Tab-separated table of C-alpha atoms in Angstrom:
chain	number	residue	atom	x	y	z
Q	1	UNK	CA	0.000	0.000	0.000
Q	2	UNK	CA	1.156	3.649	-0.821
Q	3	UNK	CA	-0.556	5.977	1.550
Q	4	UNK	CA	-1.780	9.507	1.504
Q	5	UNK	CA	-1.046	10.930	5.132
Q	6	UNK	CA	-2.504	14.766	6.367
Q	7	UNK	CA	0.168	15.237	9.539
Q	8	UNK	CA	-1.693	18.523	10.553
Q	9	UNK	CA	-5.438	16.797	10.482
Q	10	UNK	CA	-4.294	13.211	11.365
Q	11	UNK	CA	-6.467	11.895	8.991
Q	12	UNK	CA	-5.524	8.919	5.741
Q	13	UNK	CA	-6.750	10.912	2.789
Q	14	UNK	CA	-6.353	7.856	0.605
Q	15	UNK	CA	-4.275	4.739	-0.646
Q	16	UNK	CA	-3.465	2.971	-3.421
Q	17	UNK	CA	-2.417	-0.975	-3.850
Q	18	UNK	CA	1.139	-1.320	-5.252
Q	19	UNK	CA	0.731	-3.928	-7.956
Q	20	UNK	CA	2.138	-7.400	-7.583
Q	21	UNK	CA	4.842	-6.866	-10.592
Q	22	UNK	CA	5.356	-3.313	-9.769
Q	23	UNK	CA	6.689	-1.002	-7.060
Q	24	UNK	CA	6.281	2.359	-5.458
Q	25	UNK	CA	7.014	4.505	-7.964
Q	26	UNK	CA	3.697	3.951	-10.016
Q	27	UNK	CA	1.594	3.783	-7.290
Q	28	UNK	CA	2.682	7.181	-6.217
Q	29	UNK	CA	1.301	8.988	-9.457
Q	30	UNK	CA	-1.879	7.159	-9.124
Q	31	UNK	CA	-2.677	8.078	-5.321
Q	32	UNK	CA	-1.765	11.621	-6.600
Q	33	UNK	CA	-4.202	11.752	-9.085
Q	34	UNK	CA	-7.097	11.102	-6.572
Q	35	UNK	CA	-6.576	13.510	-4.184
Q	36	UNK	CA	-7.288	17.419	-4.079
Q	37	UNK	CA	-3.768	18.817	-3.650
Q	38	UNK	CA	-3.832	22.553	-4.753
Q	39	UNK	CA	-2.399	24.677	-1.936
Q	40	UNK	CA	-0.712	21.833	-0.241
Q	41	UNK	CA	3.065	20.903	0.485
Q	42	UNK	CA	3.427	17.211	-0.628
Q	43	UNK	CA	6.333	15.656	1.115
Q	44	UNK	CA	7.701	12.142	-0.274
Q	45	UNK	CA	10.753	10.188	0.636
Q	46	UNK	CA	13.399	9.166	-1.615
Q	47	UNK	CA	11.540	6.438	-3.613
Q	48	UNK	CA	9.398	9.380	-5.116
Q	49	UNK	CA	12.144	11.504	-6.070
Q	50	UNK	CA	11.287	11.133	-9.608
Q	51	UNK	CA	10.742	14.226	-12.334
Q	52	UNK	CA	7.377	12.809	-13.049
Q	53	UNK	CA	5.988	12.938	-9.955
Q	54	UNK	CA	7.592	16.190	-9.157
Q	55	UNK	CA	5.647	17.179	-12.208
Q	56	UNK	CA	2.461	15.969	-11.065
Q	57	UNK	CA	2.694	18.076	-7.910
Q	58	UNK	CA	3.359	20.978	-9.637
Q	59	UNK	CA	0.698	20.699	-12.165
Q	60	UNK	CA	-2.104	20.067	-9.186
Q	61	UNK	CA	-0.894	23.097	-8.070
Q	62	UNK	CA	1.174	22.190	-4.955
Q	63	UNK	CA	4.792	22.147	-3.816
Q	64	UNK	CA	6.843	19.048	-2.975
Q	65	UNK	CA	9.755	18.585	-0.266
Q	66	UNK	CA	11.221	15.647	-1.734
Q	67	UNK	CA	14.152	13.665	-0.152
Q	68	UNK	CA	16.915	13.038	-2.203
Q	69	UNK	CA	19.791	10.055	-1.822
Q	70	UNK	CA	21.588	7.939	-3.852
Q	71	UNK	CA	18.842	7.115	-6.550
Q	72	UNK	CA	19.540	9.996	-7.993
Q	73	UNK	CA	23.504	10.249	-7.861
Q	74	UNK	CA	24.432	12.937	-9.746
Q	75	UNK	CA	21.429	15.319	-8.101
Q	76	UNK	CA	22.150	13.901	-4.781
Q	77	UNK	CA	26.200	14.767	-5.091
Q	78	UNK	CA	25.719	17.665	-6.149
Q	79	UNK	CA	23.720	18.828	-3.052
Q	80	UNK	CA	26.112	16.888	-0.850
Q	81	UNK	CA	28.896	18.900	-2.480
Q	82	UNK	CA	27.038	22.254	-1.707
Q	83	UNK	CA	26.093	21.826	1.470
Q	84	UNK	CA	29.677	20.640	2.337
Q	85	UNK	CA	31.403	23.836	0.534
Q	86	UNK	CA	29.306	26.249	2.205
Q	87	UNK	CA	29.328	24.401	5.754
Q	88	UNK	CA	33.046	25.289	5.813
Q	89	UNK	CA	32.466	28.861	5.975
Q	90	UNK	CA	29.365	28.741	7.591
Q	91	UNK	CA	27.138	29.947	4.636
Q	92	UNK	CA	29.260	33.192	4.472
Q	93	UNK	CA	28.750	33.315	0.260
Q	94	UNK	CA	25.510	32.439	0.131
Q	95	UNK	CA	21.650	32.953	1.145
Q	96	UNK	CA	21.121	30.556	3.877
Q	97	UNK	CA	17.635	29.990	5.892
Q	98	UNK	CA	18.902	28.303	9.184
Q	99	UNK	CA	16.914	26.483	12.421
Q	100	UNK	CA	17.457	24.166	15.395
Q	101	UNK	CA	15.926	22.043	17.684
Q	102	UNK	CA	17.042	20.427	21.123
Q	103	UNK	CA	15.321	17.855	22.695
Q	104	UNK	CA	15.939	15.263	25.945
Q	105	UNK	CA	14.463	12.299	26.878
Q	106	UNK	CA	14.438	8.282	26.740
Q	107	UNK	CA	17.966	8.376	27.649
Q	108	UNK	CA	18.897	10.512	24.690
Q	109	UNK	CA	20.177	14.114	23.508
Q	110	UNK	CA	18.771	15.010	20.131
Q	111	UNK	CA	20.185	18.003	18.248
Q	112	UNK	CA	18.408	18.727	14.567
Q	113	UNK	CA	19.755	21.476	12.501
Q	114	UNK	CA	18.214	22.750	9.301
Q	115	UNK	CA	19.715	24.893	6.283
Q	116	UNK	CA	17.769	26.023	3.108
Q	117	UNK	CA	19.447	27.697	0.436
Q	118	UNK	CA	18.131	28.912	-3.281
Q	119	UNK	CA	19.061	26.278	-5.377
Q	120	UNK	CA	21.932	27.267	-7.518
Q	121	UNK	CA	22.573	27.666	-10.948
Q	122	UNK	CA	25.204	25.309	-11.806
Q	123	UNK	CA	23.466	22.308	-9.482
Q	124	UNK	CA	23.664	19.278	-11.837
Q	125	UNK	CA	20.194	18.054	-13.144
Q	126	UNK	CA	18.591	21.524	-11.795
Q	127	UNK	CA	16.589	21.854	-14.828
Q	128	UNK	CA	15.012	18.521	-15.411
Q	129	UNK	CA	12.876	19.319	-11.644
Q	130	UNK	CA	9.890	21.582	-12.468
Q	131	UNK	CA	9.847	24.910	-10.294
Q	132	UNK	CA	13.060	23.658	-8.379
Q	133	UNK	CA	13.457	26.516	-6.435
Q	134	UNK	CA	15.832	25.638	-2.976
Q	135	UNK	CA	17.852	22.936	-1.315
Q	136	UNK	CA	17.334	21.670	1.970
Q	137	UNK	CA	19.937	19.983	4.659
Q	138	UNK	CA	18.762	18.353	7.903
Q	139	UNK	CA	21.192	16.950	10.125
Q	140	UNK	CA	20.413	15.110	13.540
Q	141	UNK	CA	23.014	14.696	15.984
Q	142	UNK	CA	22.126	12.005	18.621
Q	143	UNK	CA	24.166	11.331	21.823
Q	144	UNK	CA	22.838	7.941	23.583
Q	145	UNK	CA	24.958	6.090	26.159
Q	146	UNK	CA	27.712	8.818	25.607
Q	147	UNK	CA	27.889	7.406	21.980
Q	148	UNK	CA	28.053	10.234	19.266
Q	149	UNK	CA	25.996	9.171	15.925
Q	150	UNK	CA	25.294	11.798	12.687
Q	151	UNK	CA	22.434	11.488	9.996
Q	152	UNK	CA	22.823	13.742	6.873
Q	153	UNK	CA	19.207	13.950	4.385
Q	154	UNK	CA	19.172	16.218	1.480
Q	155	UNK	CA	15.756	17.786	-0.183
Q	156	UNK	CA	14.893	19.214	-2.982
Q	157	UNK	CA	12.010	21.716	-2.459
Q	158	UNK	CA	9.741	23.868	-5.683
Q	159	UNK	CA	8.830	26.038	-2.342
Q	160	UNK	CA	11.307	28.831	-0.814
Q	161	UNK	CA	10.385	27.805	2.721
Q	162	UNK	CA	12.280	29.138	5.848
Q	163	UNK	CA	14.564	26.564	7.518
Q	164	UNK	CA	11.933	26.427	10.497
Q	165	UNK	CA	9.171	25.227	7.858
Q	166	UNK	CA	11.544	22.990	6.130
Q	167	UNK	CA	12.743	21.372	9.593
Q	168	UNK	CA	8.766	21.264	10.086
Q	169	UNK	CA	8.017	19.113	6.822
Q	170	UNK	CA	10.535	16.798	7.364
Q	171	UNK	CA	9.844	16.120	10.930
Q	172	UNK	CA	5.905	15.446	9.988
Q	173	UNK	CA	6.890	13.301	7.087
Q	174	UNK	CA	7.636	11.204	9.311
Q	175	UNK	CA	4.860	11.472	11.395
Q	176	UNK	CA	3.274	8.795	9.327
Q	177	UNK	CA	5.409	5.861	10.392
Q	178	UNK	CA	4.209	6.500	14.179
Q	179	UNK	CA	0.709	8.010	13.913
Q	180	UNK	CA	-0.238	5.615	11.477
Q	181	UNK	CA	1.880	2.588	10.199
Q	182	UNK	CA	2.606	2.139	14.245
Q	183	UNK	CA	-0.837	2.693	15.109
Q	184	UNK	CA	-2.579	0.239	12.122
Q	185	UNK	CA	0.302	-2.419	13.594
Q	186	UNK	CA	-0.062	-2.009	17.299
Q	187	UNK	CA	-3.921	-0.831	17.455
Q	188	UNK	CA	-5.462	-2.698	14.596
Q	189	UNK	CA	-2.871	-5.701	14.194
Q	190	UNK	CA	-2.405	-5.194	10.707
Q	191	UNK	CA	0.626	-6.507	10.038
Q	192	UNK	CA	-0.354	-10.075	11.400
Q	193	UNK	CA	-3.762	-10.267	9.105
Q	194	UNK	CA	-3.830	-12.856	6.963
Q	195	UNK	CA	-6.427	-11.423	4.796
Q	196	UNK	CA	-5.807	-11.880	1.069
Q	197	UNK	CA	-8.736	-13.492	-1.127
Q	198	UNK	CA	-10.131	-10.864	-3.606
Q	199	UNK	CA	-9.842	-6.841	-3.008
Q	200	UNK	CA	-10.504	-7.808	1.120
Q	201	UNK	CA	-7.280	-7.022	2.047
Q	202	UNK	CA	-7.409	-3.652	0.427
Q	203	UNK	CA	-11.192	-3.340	1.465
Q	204	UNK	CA	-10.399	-3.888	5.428
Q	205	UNK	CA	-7.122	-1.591	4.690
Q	206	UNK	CA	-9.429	1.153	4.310
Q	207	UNK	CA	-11.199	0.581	7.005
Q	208	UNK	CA	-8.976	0.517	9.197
Q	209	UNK	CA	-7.362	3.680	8.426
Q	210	UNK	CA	-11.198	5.085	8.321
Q	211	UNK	CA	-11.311	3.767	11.990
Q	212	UNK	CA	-8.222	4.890	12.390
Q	213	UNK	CA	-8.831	8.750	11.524
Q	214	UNK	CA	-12.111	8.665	13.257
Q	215	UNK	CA	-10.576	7.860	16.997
Q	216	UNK	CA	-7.348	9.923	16.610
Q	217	UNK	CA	-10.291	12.800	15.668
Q	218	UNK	CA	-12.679	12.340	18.231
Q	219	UNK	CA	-11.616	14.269	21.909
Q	220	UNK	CA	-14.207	12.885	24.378
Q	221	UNK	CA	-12.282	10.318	25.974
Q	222	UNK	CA	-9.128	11.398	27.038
Q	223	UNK	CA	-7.288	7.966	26.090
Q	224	UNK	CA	-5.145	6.496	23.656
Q	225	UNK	CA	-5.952	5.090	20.253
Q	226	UNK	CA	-6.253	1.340	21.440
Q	227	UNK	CA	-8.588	2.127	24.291
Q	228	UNK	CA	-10.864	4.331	22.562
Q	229	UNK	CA	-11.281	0.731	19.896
Q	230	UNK	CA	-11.914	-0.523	23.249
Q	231	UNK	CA	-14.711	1.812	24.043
Q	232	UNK	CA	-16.697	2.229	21.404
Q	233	UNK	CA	-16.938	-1.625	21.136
Q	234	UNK	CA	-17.994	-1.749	24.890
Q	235	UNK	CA	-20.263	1.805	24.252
Q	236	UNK	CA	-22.812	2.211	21.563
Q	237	UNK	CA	-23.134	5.670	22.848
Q	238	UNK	CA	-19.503	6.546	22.650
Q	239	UNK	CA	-19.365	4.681	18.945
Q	240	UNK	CA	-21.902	7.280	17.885
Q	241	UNK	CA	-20.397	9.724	18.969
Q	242	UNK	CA	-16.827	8.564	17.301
Q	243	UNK	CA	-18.949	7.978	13.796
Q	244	UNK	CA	-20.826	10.848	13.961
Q	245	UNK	CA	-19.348	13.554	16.182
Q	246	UNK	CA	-16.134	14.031	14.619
C-alpha cells in the first residue's frame, strides 16, 4: 500500500495498492491523481524523487519537499557537495535559511539542525525538476549512552520555505510511520492479518485507516488510540459519537 497521510489533520486521505509486478514509484502517481492537492506541500521520501511525480505536484498546483539520496547520484552529489562547501564557511557566500531544535528524553540528547538555500545555478540536473526553487539539509546529531551518531538527508524543495518550515516538513513526514503505520500495527494488528482473497485485504485496509482517523479525531475520551477501539466496542453511545461527532 502507498498511503496519503494529512500530519496537521491526522487523517488517511487515501491509498493505493502497489501492484504485484510493480513497485512504489507507479503507485505514487496514481494516489496523486485522486486527491485534491492545490495549496498543499506534498512531502515524499526518496523512492518518489522522480521528475514525473515532481511534475504531477506541480501541475495540481502544490509544492513538494522531496528527499533526495543515492537514486539519484548525480542530483544527490551535487547537493552533498554544496552543502559541504558552504558548511566550511558557515554559509558566508551564500543565502542561507537556518533552524534548530534540542530535545531530551528516553535516555537521549537530540540536536536537529536545518539549512535552506536557493538552489543554484550550476546544481547538476537543476533543470530537469519543475519549479526547483531551494535545497534543503537536515542533520540530527544524537548522543545515547555517551555514543556520538550523525544522519545527513538532502531535499529538494519547488517552495522557498524558511529553515523552520523545512525542519517542520521533514519532521511530519515522518509522522506517518508512528501516527499511522505504528498505530494500524499495534492498534489494529495489521501486520499479522492474513487477509488476502479478492480486493478484502485492500477493502479492510481502508477501514482501518477510516477507523483509524475517526478515533485519533474524536476528543471525548481522554485515552489512547487502542482504548478508545476498546470503548466504542464496549459503548454504543460513545461509537456514535466517534462515527458521527467528529
Amino acid at each position: 500500500m502507498v498511503s496519503a497521510w494529512a500530519t496537521a489533520n491526522h487523517i488517511s486521505l487515501g491509498q493505493v495498492v502497489v501492484d504485484e509486478k510493480s513497485n512504489e514509484i507507479t503507485a505514487i502517481p496514481k494516489l496523486l491523481e485522486i486527491l485534491e492537492l492545490s495549496g498543499c506541500l506534498v512531502t515524499i521520501d526518496a523512492m518518489g524523487c522522480q521528475t514525473e511525480i515532481a511534475d504531477k505536484i506541480i501541475a495540481a498546483d502544490a509544492d513538494y519537499v522531496l528527499a533526495v539520496k543515492g537514486n539519484r547520484p548525480t542530483l544527490h552529489d551535487g547537493i552533498a557537495k554544496f552543502f559541504l562547501n558552504h558548511l566550511e564557511d558557515d554559509f558566508a557566500r551564500v543565502q542561507v535559511s537556518r533552524y534548530q531544535t534540542e530535545e531530551h528524553g528516553h535516555g537521549r540528547e537530540e540536536t536537529r539542525t536545518y539549512y535552506v538555500c536557493p538552489v543554484p545555478d550550476d546544481l547538476p540536473d537543476r533543470r530537469r525538476w519543475r519549479k526547483l526553487t531551494a535545497i534543503g539539509i537536515a542533520i540530527n546529531d544524537t548522543l545515547r549512552a555517551e555514543k556520538q551518531t550523525s544522519e545527513v538527508r538532502y531535499y529538494i524543495l519547488s517552495r522557498k520555505l524558511s529553515a523552520k518550515k523545512f525542519g517542520e516538513a521533514v519532521r511530519g513526514h515522518w509522522s506517518i510511520e508512528n501516527r499511522l503505520h505504528w498505530q494500524l500495527d499495534v492498534t489494529f494488528g495489521e501486520d499479522q492479518s492474513r487477509i488476502r482473497k479478492g480486493h478484502a485485504d485492500a477493502n479492510f485496509s481502508i477501514l482501518r485507516r477510516t477507523a483509524l482517523s475517526l478515533l485519533k479525531n474524536n476528543h471525548t475520551l481522554k485515552v489512547g488510540v487502542k482504548n478508545k477501539r476498546l470503548a466504542a466496542g464496549w459503548n454504543d453511545d460513545y461509537l456514535v459519537q466517534v462515527l458521527c461527532d467528529t
